[in-house]
XYZ file of C-alpha atoms in Angstrom:
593
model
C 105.808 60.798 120.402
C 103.197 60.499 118.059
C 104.325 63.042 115.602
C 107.935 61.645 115.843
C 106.791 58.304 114.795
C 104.837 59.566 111.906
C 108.255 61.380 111.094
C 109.864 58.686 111.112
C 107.417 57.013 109.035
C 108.001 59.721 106.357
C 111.491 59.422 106.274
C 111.541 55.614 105.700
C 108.560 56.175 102.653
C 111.260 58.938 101.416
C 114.646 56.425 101.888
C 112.400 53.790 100.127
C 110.004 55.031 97.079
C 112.201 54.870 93.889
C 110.833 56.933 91.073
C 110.363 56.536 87.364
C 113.604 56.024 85.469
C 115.735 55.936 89.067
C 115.740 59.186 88.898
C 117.312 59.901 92.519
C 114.878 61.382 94.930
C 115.794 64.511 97.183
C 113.775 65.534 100.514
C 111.844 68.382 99.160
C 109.873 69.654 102.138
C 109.166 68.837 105.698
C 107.573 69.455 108.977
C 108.704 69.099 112.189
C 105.711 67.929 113.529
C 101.773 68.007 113.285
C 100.517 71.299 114.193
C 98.506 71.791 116.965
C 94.603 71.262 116.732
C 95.361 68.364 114.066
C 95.772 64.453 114.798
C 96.962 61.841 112.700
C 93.934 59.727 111.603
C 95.846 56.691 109.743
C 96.754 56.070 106.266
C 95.294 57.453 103.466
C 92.846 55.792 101.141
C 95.217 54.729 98.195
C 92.319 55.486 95.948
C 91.623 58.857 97.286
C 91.883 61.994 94.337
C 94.582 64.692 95.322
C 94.324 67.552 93.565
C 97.627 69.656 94.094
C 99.511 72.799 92.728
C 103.053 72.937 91.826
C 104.505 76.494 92.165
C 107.159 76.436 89.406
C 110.623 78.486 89.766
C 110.110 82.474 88.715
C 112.131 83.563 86.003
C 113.256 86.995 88.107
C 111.426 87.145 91.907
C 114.463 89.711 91.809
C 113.429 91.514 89.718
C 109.686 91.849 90.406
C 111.155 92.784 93.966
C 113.015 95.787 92.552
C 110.165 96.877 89.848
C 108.106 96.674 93.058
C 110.214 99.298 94.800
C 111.128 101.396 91.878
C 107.141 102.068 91.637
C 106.275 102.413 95.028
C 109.294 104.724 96.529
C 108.888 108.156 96.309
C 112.072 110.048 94.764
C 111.819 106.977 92.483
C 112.213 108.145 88.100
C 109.499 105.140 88.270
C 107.323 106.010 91.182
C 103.973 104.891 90.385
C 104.875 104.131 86.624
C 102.945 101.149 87.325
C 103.687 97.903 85.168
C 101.176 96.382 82.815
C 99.741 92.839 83.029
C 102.251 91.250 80.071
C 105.494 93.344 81.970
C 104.391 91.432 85.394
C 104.026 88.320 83.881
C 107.509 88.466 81.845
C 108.672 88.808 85.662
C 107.516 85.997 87.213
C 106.799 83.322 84.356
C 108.766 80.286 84.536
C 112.303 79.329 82.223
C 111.463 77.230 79.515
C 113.782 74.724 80.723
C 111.439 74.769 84.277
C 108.620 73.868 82.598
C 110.159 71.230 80.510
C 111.407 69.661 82.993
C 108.538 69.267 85.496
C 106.372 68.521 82.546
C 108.491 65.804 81.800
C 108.593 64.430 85.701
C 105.024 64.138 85.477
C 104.697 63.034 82.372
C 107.229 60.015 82.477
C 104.985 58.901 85.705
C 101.515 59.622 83.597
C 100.322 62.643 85.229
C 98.811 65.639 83.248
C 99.202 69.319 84.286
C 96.945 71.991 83.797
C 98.579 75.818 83.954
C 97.169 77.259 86.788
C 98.127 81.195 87.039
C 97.915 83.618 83.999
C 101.687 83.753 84.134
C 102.081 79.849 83.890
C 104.581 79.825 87.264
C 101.650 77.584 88.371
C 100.650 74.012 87.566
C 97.558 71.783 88.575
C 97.615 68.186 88.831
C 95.122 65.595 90.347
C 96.277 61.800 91.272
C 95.118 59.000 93.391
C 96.867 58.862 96.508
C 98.930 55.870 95.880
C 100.347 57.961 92.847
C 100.788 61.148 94.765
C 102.720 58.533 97.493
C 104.914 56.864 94.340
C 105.620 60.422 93.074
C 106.999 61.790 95.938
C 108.466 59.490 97.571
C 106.258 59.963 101.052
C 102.967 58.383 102.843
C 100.235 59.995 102.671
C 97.739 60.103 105.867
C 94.545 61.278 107.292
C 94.090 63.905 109.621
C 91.245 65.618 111.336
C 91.233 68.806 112.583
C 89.758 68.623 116.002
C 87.558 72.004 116.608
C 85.678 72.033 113.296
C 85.881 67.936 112.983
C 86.992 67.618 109.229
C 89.576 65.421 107.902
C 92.656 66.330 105.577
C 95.097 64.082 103.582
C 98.591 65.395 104.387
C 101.862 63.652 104.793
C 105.032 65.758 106.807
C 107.535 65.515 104.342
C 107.896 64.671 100.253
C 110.662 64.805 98.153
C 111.441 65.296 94.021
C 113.874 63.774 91.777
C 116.892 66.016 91.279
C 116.059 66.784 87.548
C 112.929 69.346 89.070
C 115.573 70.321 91.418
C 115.775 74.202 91.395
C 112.877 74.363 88.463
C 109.729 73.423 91.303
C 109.446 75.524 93.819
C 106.692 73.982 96.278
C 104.011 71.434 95.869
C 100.762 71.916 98.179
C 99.036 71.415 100.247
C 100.822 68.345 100.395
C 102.058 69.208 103.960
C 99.820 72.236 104.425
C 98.005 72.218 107.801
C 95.465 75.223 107.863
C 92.467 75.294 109.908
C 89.287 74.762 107.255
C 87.550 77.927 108.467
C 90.241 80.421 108.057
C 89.628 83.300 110.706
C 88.686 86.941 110.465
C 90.631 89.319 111.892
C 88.217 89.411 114.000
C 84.707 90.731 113.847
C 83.519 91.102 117.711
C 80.226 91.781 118.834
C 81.296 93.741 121.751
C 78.253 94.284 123.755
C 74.558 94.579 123.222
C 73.111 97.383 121.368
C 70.660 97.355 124.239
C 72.848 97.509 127.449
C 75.445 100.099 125.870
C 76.207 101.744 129.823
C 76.740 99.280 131.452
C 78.596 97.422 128.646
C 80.715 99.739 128.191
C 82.474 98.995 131.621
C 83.523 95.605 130.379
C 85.251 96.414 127.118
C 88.464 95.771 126.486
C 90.953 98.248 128.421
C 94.409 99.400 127.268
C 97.315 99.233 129.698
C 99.637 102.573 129.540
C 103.080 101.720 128.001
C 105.947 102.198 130.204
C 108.055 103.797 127.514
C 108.829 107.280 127.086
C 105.762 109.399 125.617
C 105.357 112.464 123.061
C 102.558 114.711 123.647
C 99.423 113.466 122.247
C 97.916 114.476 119.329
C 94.213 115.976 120.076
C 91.447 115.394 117.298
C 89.350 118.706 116.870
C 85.826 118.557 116.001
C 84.811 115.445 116.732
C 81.759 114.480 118.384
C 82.217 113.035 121.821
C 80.228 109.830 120.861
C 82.929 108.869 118.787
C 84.867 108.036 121.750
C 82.620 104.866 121.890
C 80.784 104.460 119.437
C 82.019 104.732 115.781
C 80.237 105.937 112.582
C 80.717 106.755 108.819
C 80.180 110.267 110.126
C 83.272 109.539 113.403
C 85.357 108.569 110.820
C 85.145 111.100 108.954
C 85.876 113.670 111.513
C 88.575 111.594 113.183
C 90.634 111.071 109.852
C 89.443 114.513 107.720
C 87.886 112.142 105.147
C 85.886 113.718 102.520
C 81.858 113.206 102.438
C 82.046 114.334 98.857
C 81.592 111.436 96.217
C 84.039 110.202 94.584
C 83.896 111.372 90.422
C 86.937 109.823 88.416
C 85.449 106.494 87.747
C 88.510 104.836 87.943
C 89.330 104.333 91.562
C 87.484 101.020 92.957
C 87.764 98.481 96.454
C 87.655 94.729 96.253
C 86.471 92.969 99.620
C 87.851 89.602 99.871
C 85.525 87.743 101.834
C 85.485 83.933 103.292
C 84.325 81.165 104.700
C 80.824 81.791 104.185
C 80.516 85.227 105.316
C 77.189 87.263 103.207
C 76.528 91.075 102.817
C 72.839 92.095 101.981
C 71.993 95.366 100.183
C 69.036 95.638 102.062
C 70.889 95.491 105.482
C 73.734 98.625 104.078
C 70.675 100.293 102.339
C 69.297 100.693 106.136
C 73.196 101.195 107.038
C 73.242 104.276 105.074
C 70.099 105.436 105.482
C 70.804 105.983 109.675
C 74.860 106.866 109.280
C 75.078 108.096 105.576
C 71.387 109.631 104.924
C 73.713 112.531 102.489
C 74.193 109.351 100.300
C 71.342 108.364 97.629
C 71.324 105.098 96.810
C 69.103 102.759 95.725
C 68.252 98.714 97.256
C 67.621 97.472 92.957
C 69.337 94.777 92.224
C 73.795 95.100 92.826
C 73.479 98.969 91.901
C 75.033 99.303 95.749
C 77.714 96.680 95.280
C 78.641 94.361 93.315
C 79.295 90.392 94.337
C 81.486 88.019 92.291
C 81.875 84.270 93.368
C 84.887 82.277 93.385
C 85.385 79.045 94.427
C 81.961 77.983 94.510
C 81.624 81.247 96.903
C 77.632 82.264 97.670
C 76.496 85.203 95.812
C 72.416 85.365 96.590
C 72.666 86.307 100.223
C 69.093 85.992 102.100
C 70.661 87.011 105.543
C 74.187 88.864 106.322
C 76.744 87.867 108.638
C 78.997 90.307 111.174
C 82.220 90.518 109.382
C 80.773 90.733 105.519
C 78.143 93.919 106.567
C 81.146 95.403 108.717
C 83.613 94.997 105.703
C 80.713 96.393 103.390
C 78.835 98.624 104.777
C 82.246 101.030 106.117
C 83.538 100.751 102.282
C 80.322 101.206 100.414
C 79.454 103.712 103.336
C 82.979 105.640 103.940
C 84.591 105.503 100.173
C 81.026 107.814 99.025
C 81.184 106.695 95.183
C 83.676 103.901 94.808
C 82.805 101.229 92.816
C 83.148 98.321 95.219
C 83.299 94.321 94.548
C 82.526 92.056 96.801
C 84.364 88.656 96.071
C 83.035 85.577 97.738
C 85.468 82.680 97.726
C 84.017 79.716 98.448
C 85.504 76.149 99.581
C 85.910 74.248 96.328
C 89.454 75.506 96.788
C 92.598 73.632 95.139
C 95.575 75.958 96.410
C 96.196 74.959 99.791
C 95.990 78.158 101.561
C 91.838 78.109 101.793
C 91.319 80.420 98.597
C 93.796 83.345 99.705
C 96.069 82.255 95.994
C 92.654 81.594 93.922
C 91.335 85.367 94.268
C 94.606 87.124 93.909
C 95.405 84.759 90.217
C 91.771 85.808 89.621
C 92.751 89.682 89.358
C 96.218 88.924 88.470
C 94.408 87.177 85.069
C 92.197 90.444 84.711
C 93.406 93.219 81.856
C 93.093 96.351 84.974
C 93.480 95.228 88.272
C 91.861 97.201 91.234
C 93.391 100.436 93.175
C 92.346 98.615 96.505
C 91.994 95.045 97.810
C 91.008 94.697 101.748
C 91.051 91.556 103.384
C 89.576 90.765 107.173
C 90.720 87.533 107.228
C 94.372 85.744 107.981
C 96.375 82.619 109.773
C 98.850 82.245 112.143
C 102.464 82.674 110.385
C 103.673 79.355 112.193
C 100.347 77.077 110.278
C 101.597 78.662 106.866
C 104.440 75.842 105.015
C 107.426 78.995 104.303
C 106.885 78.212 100.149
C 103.364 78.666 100.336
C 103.992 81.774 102.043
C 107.020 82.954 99.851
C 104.784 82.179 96.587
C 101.337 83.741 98.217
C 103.694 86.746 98.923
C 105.579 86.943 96.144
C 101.624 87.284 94.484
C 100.823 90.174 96.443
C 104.285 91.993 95.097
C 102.477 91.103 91.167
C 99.370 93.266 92.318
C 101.842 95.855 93.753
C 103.436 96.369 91.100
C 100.703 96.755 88.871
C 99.169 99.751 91.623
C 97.154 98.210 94.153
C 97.194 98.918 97.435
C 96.576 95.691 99.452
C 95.605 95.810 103.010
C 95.374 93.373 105.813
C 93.872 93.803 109.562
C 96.253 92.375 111.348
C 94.637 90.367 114.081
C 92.762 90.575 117.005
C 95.129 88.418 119.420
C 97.619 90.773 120.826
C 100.760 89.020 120.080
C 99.057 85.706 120.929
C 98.308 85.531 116.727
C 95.389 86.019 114.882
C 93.118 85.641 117.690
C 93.816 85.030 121.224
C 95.529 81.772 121.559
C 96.282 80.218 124.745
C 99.410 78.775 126.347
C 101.638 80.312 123.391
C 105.666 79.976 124.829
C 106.745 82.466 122.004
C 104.796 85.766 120.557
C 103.000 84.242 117.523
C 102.837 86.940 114.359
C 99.924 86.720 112.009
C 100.319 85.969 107.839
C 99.741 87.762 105.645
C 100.361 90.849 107.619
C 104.318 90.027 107.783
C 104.195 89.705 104.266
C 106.507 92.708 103.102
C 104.673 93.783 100.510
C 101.390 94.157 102.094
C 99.920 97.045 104.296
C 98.997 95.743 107.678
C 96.584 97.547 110.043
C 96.470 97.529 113.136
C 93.771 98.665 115.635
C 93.173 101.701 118.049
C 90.064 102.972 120.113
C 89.321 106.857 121.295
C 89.828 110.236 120.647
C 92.039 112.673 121.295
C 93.785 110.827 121.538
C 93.739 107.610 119.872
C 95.348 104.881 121.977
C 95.872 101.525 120.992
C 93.464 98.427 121.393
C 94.379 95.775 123.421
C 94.074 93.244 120.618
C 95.685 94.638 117.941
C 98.343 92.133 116.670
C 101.414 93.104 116.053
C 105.150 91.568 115.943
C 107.706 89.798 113.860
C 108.137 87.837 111.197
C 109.335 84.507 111.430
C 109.314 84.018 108.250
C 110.257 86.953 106.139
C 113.596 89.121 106.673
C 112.752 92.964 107.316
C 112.573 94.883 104.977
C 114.862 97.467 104.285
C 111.930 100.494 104.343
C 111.579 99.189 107.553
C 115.268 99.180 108.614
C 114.838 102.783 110.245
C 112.115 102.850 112.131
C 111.888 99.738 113.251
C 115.532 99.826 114.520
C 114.826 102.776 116.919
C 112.020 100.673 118.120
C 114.170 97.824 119.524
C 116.661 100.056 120.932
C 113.742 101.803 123.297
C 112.424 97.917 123.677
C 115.971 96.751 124.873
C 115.891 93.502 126.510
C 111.752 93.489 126.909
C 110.179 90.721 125.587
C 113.366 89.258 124.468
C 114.018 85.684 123.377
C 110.278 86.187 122.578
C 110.327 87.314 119.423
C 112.523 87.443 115.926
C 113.991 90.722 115.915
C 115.262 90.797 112.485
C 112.081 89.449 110.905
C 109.520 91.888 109.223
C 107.561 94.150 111.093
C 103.576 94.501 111.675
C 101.380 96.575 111.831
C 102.347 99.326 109.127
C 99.556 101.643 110.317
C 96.452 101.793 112.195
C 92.957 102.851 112.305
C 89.801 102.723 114.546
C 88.829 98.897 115.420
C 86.415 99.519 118.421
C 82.411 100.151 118.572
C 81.455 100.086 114.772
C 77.984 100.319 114.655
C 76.872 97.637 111.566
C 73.563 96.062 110.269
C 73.329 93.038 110.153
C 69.691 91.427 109.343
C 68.137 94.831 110.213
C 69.673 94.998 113.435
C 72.462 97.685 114.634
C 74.904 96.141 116.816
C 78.289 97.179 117.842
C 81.053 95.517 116.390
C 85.369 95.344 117.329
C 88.098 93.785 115.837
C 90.979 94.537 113.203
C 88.734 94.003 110.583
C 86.953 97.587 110.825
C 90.245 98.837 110.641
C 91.410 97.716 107.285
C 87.903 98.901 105.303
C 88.367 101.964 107.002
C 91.662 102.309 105.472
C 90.791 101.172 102.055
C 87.705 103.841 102.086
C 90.636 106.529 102.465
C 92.554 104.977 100.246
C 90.568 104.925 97.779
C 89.584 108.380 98.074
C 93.266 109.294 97.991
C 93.625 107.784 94.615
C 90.125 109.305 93.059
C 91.426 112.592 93.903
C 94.879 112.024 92.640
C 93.140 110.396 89.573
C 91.139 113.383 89.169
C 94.216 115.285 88.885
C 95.766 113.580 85.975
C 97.667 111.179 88.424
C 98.277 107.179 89.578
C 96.775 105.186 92.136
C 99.051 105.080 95.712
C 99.641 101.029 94.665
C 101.839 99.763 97.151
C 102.109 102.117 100.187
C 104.827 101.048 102.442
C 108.043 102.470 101.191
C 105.637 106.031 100.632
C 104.352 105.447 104.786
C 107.583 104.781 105.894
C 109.891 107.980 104.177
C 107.631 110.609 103.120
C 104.493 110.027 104.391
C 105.582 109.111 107.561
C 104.555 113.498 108.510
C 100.728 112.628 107.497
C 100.275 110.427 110.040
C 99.545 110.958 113.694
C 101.162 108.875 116.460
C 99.367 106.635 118.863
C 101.540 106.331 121.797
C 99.559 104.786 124.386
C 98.642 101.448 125.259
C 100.196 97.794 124.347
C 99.180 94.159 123.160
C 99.286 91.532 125.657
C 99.130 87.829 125.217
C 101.659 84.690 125.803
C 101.725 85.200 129.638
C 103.180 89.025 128.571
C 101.899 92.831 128.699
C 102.997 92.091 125.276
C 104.786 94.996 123.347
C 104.505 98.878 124.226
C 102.881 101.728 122.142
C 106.117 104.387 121.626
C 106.779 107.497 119.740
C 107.238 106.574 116.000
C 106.740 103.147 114.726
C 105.574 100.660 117.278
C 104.285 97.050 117.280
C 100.862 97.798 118.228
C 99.939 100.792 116.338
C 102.923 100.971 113.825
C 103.471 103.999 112.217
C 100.049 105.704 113.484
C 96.587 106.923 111.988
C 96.247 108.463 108.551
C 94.856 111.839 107.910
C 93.754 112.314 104.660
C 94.271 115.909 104.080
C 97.515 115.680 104.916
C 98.592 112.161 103.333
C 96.502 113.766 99.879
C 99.006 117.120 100.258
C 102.398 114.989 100.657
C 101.312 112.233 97.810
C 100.778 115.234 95.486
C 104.040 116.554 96.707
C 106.112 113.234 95.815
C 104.597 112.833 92.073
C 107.712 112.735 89.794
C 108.183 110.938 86.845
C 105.875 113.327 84.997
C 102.151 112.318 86.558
């Protein structure tokens, strides 16, 4: 009832407020409802700053969209003919008759804009509140978010004059409601260090998947520890990943990291020296990695933290050679979605952007406003396009979200993961073979159509599925995970300690290592990075990976969704090999790399 009223509330600020000139006002954006976790506070202190972000119509989303494909399908005359910064930017930068006109909203009601993206698609602004309220058309309140006690000024719906009408895209986070600790994906400390054996008893288990099964694939040469307990060295073995350094000097990994999370070099130095003791390197100053801050993010780390050493120490300690960059985005954040849109403008503004990005953090879809989403996505498909591969764990809640939520009615899929033109990775545990971890998040898209490099496989995955799960789930929504990797029993230092560690978020550094491996040896044979891996995973590349057909994802009250031959909601399409994805990539090259 509450969150009707305040509605309601909206509604009448929207039929009432009467902008500048009479220019008429149109509902803009709106929410159903507060989210869950958040309660309305009161109103808003007129005098309160806002600082906002207006995403501003692209010129041709279309078009990035296609350039995006052209360079990323294999068979393509453009595949990996990867576009420069000023060919992205033509893309995606506003009409001139957008920005005129926005410009001109704001300015006839006395509010400056600052360009906010290299491209200028983006625009800053900061008003009282009574302005913001006067501008569009709403009432603004406070809310608190109830776990981490912190107040936010939101309001549920706004509206713009029709002149802005089809030239403004979204304005946030005017009714963005995201937790103020985003999550990871999740780091887990799994059991102690100390009590391995009888720990072990009380991990997670995996139940079997009813569905029919192909016969398992059966890793050779693997150490039997690695059925538990997972190393550089495991990895290795388990995915034919080279120890040898990398040498072209042009492949390179960006960790994103959040929310306060630290790395130390002295905590990887001890890292390598136990699980990497082939690798020389030495503690002096950021010759290990490097660390940039954004956002206000922390850069002189006295003590690490579980997700930042895991993320870290199996990219620094897997990818032998790669120049890594670890980014630390703080919380003097303007853009509504916690710093995710700050860091990818950031490389977006840079002259060579990197072959990798991995991220270990996300939301849940359903806290994400759809135009925030769109325009965060649509940011991804710039990087893309200019070649690099960004990855995503996709969550550690099953289908119960980014971590296990309870009481969910509905399966709840995880953002950025069902953003199309991402990689999302799932998790798996074991050896020969593989099978997938319980928690490994995986679904559809409420938000995002599927894809059509998706249209195949996912299909025959809903006709084995028939009416399981159904009414659960958005069956014509985008797909997640894309792939898959070990997420169970990393071993990580953190503050001189080795303790075992779970969760999505091993699985997408683990990925990025081989990833960038992939592209130092293509490199080093006069070729491009991978950029943008789906449409490659899901035709032609689809024969270097192996299956995981065992296990399933529960949450919502559910077993959640089955492990199958080919592409599956747990697993998707399987675990890499690197020998073999290296042998097909080089096979694909047209276009005269």
């Amino acid at each position: 009832m509450v969150a009707a009223g305040l509605l309601f509330f909206a509604f009448i600020s929207l039929a009432l407020a009467r902008p500048t000139g009479f220019d008429e006002l149109h509902v803009h954006e709106r929410r159903s409802s507060v989210p869950d976790g958040f309660k309305y506070l009161g109103k808003a202190d007129p005098n309160a700053t806002l600082k906002l972000r207006i995403a501003l119509a692209q010129s041709n989303p279309a078009g990035l969209e296609a350039a995006l494909y052209g360079v990323s399908t294999p068979g393509s005359k453009n595949y990996r003919q990867h576009l420069s910064k000023a060919e992205v930017q033509a893309l995606v930068a506003p009409k001139p008759e957008s920005v005129k006109a926005v410009r001109t909203w704001l300015s006839n009601n006395n509010v400056a804009a600052t360009q906010a993206s290299p491209a200028g698609d983006w625009l800053s602004i900061e008003v009282p509140v009574s302005k913001a309220s006067t501008l569009l058309g709403t009432q603004f309140g406070e809310y608190a978010h109830e776990r981490s006690n912190t107040s936010m000024i939101r309001t549920l719906a706004y509206s713009v004059p029709a002149s802005v009408k089809g030239h403004l895209d979204v304005i946030f986070p005017v009714t963005s409601f995201i937790e103020p600790r985003i999550s990871p994906a999740s780091a887990q400390v799994i059991h102690s260090i100390h009590a391995r054996s009888s720990d072990e008893k009380e991990k997670r288990t995996v139940a079997k998947s009813t569905s029919r099964k192909t016969a398992p694939t059966v890793v050779a040469a693997v150490d039997g520890s690695c059925k538990t307990v997972i190393t550089p060295k495991c990895l290795q073995s388990i995915y034919n990943i080279p120890s040898a350094p990398a040498s072209s000097n042009s492949s390179s990994i960006i960790v994103a990291s959040f929310a306060g999370e630290a790395a130390t070099s002295q905590d990887l130095q001890m890292f390598l020296t136990q699980f990497r003791p082939d690798v020389k390197k030495k503690v002096s100053s950021q010759s290990i990695f490097a660390v940039k801050s954004l956002d206000g993010g922390a850069t002189d780390f006295s003590s690490g933290t579980t997700e930042a050493s895991l993320d870290i120490q199996y990219t620094v300690g897997v990818a032998t050679n790669v120049p890594t960059t670890f980014v630390s985005v703080g919380s003097n954040t303007t853009d509504g979605i916690a710093g995710f849109l700050d860091i990818i403008n950031n490389l977006l503004a840079q002259d060579e952007v990197p072959s990798v990005l991995t991220t270990s953090f996300g939301f849940n879809e359903k806290d994400i406003p759809s135009g925030v989403g769109r325009n965060l996505c649509n940011a991804y498909a710039q990087l893309g396009a200019r070649g690099t591969t960004v990855l995503f764990g996709s969550g550690d809640g099953g289908v119960s979200g980014i971590q296990s939520t309870q009481g969910c009615n509905t399966f709840v899929p995880t953002f950025p993961s069902t953003c199309p033109f991402v990689t999302s990775v799932g998790g798996t545990r074991g050896v020969g073979p593989e099978v997938a971890v319980s928690f490994s998040s995986g679904g559809f898209s409420n938000l995002f159509p599927r894809p059509q490099y998706q249209d195949k496989a996912v299909t025959a995955y809903l006709k084995k599925l028939g009416k399981t799960n159904s009414g659960l789930f958005n069956s014509s929504g985008r797909a997640f995970p894309d792939i898959a990797a070990q997420a169970q029993g990393f071993q990580v230092v953190r503050n001189g300690e080795v303790i075992p560690v779970a969760g999505t978020s091993a699985a997408s550094p683990t990925v990025a290592s081989l990833v960038a491996l992939l592209n130092d040896a293509i490199l080093n044979d006069g070729g491009k990075p991978m950029g943008f891996l789906n449409p490659f995973l899901y035709s032609t590349g689809t024969r270097a990976l192996t299956d995981v057909t065992q296990g399933n994802n529960p949450g919502c009250g559910t077993s959640g969704f089955p492990a199958t031959s080919g592409w599956d909601a747990v697993t998707g399409l399987g675990t890499p090999d690197f020998a073999k994805l290296l042998n097909t990539a080089k096979k694909n090259v047209l276009g005269g790399q």
